[in-house]
PDB file of C-alpha atoms in Angstrom:
ATOM      1  CA  VAL A  18     137.667  35.217 121.481  1.00 96.00           C
ATOM      2  CA  GLN A  19     135.177  38.013 121.682  1.00 97.00           C
ATOM      3  CA  LEU A  20     132.808  39.289 124.347  1.00 97.00           C
ATOM      4  CA  GLN A  21     130.376  41.747 122.825  1.00 97.00           C
ATOM      5  CA  ALA A  22     128.492  43.808 125.393  1.00 97.00           C
ATOM      6  CA  SER A  23     125.417  45.642 124.199  1.00 98.00           C
ATOM      7  CA  GLY A  24     122.169  47.133 125.417  1.00 98.00           C
ATOM      8  CA  GLY A  25     123.412  50.258 127.100  1.00 98.00           C
ATOM      9  CA  GLY A  26     121.892  53.655 126.546  1.00 98.00           C
ATOM     10  CA  LEU A  27     120.183  56.612 128.133  1.00 98.00           C
ATOM     11  CA  VAL A  28     117.360  55.854 130.528  1.00 98.00           C
ATOM     12  CA  ARG A  29     115.426  57.847 133.077  1.00 98.00           C
ATOM     13  CA  ARG A  30     115.765  57.240 136.756  1.00 98.00           C
ATOM     14  CA  GLY A  31     113.613  54.306 137.747  1.00 98.00           C
ATOM     15  CA  GLY A  32     113.757  52.800 134.280  1.00 98.00           C
ATOM     16  CA  SER A  33     115.128  49.480 133.099  1.00 98.00           C
ATOM     17  CA  LEU A  34     117.715  48.194 130.697  1.00 98.00           C
ATOM     18  CA  ARG A  35     118.867  44.731 129.739  1.00 98.00           C
ATOM     19  CA  LEU A  36     122.495  44.322 128.855  1.00 98.00           C
ATOM     20  CA  SER A  37     123.698  41.384 126.815  1.00 98.00           C
ATOM     21  CA  CYS A  38     127.121  39.834 126.611  1.00 98.00           C
ATOM     22  CA  ALA A  39     127.474  37.730 123.487  1.00 98.00           C
ATOM     23  CA  VAL A  40     130.411  35.383 123.706  1.00 98.00           C
ATOM     24  CA  SER A  41     132.248  33.736 120.847  1.00 97.00           C
ATOM     25  CA  GLY A  42     135.404  31.705 120.541  1.00 97.00           C
ATOM     26  CA  ILE A  43     135.086  29.914 123.866  1.00 95.00           C
ATOM     27  CA  THR A  44     132.799  27.332 125.392  1.00 93.00           C
ATOM     28  CA  LEU A  45     130.694  29.495 127.652  1.00 95.00           C
ATOM     29  CA  ASP A  46     129.818  26.797 130.166  1.00 94.00           C
ATOM     30  CA  HIS A  47     133.491  26.506 131.149  1.00 96.00           C
ATOM     31  CA  TYR A  48     133.462  30.098 132.385  1.00 97.00           C
ATOM     32  CA  LEU A  49     131.957  32.202 135.096  1.00 96.00           C
ATOM     33  CA  ILE A  50     130.789  35.580 133.825  1.00 97.00           C
ATOM     34  CA  GLY A  51     130.964  38.796 135.744  1.00 96.00           C
ATOM     35  CA  TRP A  52     129.685  42.268 135.096  1.00 97.00           C
ATOM     36  CA  PHE A  53     131.868  45.150 136.171  1.00 97.00           C
ATOM     37  CA  ARG A  54     131.329  48.858 135.856  1.00 98.00           C
ATOM     38  CA  GLN A  55     133.402  52.004 135.904  1.00 98.00           C
ATOM     39  CA  ALA A  56     131.832  55.344 136.601  1.00 96.00           C
ATOM     40  CA  PRO A  57     133.560  58.602 135.655  1.00 92.00           C
ATOM     41  CA  GLY A  58     136.282  59.379 138.136  1.00 94.00           C
ATOM     42  CA  HIS A  59     135.930  56.051 139.876  1.00 96.00           C
ATOM     43  CA  GLU A  60     137.750  52.779 139.805  1.00 96.00           C
ATOM     44  CA  ARG A  61     136.259  49.736 138.190  1.00 95.00           C
ATOM     45  CA  GLU A  62     134.088  47.699 140.529  1.00 95.00           C
ATOM     46  CA  GLY A  63     132.616  44.251 140.376  1.00 96.00           C
ATOM     47  CA  VAL A  64     128.825  44.327 140.244  1.00 97.00           C
ATOM     48  CA  ILE A  65     127.480  40.820 139.887  1.00 97.00           C
ATOM     49  CA  CYS A  66     128.626  37.397 138.805  1.00 97.00           C
ATOM     50  CA  ILE A  67     127.037  34.185 137.596  1.00 97.00           C
ATOM     51  CA  SER A  68     128.758  30.894 138.169  1.00 97.00           C
ATOM     52  CA  ARG A  69     128.950  28.027 135.734  1.00 97.00           C
ATOM     53  CA  SER A  70     126.080  26.387 137.600  1.00 96.00           C
ATOM     54  CA  GLY A  71     123.954  29.535 137.420  1.00 96.00           C
ATOM     55  CA  GLU A  72     124.353  30.861 140.937  1.00 96.00           C
ATOM     56  CA  THR A  73     124.419  34.608 141.431  1.00 96.00           C
ATOM     57  CA  THR A  74     126.803  36.550 143.613  1.00 96.00           C
ATOM     58  CA  TYR A  75     126.477  40.279 144.186  1.00 95.00           C
ATOM     59  CA  TYR A  76     129.561  42.427 144.731  1.00 94.00           C
ATOM     60  CA  THR A  77     127.784  45.766 144.974  1.00 94.00           C
ATOM     61  CA  ASP A  78     125.141  45.937 147.684  1.00 95.00           C
ATOM     62  CA  SER A  79     123.320  48.822 146.046  1.00 96.00           C
ATOM     63  CA  VAL A  80     122.163  46.664 143.130  1.00 97.00           C
ATOM     64  CA  LYS A  81     120.665  43.856 145.194  1.00 97.00           C
ATOM     65  CA  GLY A  82     116.987  43.529 144.483  1.00 96.00           C
ATOM     66  CA  ARG A  83     117.332  45.572 141.297  1.00 98.00           C
ATOM     67  CA  PHE A  84     119.816  43.708 139.071  1.00 98.00           C
ATOM     68  CA  THR A  85     119.616  40.094 137.999  1.00 98.00           C
ATOM     69  CA  ILE A  86     122.018  38.086 135.912  1.00 98.00           C
ATOM     70  CA  SER A  87     121.257  35.064 133.778  1.00 98.00           C
ATOM     71  CA  ARG A  88     123.034  32.923 131.263  1.00 97.00           C
ATOM     72  CA  ASP A  89     122.002  31.002 128.174  1.00 97.00           C
ATOM     73  CA  ASN A  90     124.863  28.711 127.300  1.00 95.00           C
ATOM     74  CA  ALA A  91     123.098  27.456 124.195  1.00 95.00           C
ATOM     75  CA  ARG A  92     123.026  31.019 122.868  1.00 96.00           C
ATOM     76  CA  ASN A  93     126.464  31.865 124.287  1.00 96.00           C
ATOM     77  CA  THR A  94     124.972  34.906 125.930  1.00 98.00           C
ATOM     78  CA  VAL A  95     124.791  36.330 129.419  1.00 98.00           C
ATOM     79  CA  TYR A  96     122.222  38.934 130.382  1.00 98.00           C
ATOM     80  CA  LEU A  97     122.121  41.652 133.000  1.00 98.00           C
ATOM     81  CA  GLN A  98     118.626  42.889 133.740  1.00 98.00           C
ATOM     82  CA  MET A  99     118.729  46.249 135.477  1.00 98.00           C
ATOM     83  CA  ASN A 100     115.562  47.621 137.031  1.00 98.00           C
ATOM     84  CA  GLY A 101     114.935  50.664 139.166  1.00 98.00           C
ATOM     85  CA  LEU A 102     117.970  52.411 137.748  1.00 98.00           C
ATOM     86  CA  LYS A 103     119.497  55.225 139.747  1.00 98.00           C
ATOM     87  CA  SER A 104     121.831  58.014 138.749  1.00 96.00           C
ATOM     88  CA  GLU A 105     124.659  56.275 140.605  1.00 96.00           C
ATOM     89  CA  ASP A 106     124.322  53.337 138.200  1.00 98.00           C
ATOM     90  CA  THR A 107     125.689  55.536 135.418  1.00 98.00           C
ATOM     91  CA  ALA A 108     128.862  53.863 134.199  1.00 98.00           C
ATOM     92  CA  VAL A 109     130.469  51.867 131.454  1.00 98.00           C
ATOM     93  CA  TYR A 110     129.523  48.240 132.017  1.00 98.00           C
ATOM     94  CA  TYR A 111     131.898  45.449 131.078  1.00 98.00           C
ATOM     95  CA  CYS A 112     131.342  41.738 130.966  1.00 97.00           C
ATOM     96  CA  ALA A 113     134.216  39.431 131.686  1.00 97.00           C
ATOM     97  CA  ALA A 114     134.857  35.707 131.454  1.00 97.00           C
ATOM     98  CA  GLU A 115     136.999  33.705 133.822  1.00 96.00           C
ATOM     99  CA  ARG A 116     137.611  30.023 133.269  1.00 96.00           C
ATOM    100  CA  THR A 117     137.101  27.881 136.331  1.00 94.00           C
ATOM    101  CA  THR A 118     136.855  24.205 137.108  1.00 95.00           C
ATOM    102  CA  PHE A 119     134.453  24.876 139.988  1.00 94.00           C
ATOM    103  CA  PRO A 120     130.799  25.077 138.936  1.00 93.00           C
ATOM    104  CA  TRP A 121     129.789  27.131 141.980  1.00 92.00           C
ATOM    105  CA  TYR A 122     132.679  29.614 141.994  1.00 94.00           C
ATOM    106  CA  CYS A 123     132.260  33.322 141.324  1.00 93.00           C
ATOM    107  CA  SER A 124     134.560  36.305 141.564  1.00 84.00           C
ATOM    108  CA  GLY A 125     134.006  40.038 141.476  1.00 81.00           C
ATOM    109  CA  VAL A 126     137.642  40.977 141.761  1.00 80.00           C
ATOM    110  CA  GLY A 127     138.647  40.888 138.150  1.00 84.00           C
ATOM    111  CA  THR A 128     142.270  39.923 138.658  1.00 86.00           C
ATOM    112  CA  ASN A 129     141.921  36.473 137.101  1.00 91.00           C
ATOM    113  CA  VAL A 130     139.705  37.414 134.189  1.00 95.00           C
ATOM    114  CA  ASP A 131     140.663  35.700 130.972  1.00 96.00           C
ATOM    115  CA  TYR A 132     138.636  37.855 128.598  1.00 97.00           C
ATOM    116  CA  TRP A 133     137.012  41.298 128.815  1.00 97.00           C
ATOM    117  CA  GLY A 134     134.259  42.769 126.715  1.00 96.00           C
ATOM    118  CA  GLN A 135     134.556  46.230 125.250  1.00 94.00           C
ATOM    119  CA  GLY A 136     132.007  47.910 127.515  1.00 95.00           C
ATOM    120  CA  THR A 137     128.625  49.486 127.007  1.00 98.00           C
ATOM    121  CA  LEU A 138     127.659  52.873 128.428  1.00 98.00           C
ATOM    122  CA  VAL A 139     124.659  53.195 130.705  1.00 98.00           C
ATOM    123  CA  THR A 140     123.514  56.714 131.504  1.00 98.00           C
ATOM    124  CA  VAL A 141     120.716  57.294 133.988  1.00 98.00           C
ATOM    125  CA  SER A 142     119.174  60.734 133.911  1.00 96.00           C
ATOM    126  CA  SER A 143     117.555  62.278 136.957  1.00 86.00           C
TER     127      SER A 143
END
């Protein structure tokens, strides 16, 4: 099983990035997918999650209205579109897969994650 996060980089404040999480080795539509991030000197935090049925749950209020998550089960890929980036969004972003029998369920806690991606660094310059 592999979750390959990509799309990070250096962007100016106010800019946009789209992260991708390419999944292999599992059937994506059996899993919810969450994006987490860890900034330097901070603990990992849940950012946003997409359920099996495609519903979005935000776990970080500061990204509401700026970040959107989507999934393409046919391509085994989940996307995180980040607009209006701020310096406080600077972090390593991880995608994670958690198997669930509930189509509507999401979680931003991370304690029941089955698989983690390797992380992609997002740096927002001021």
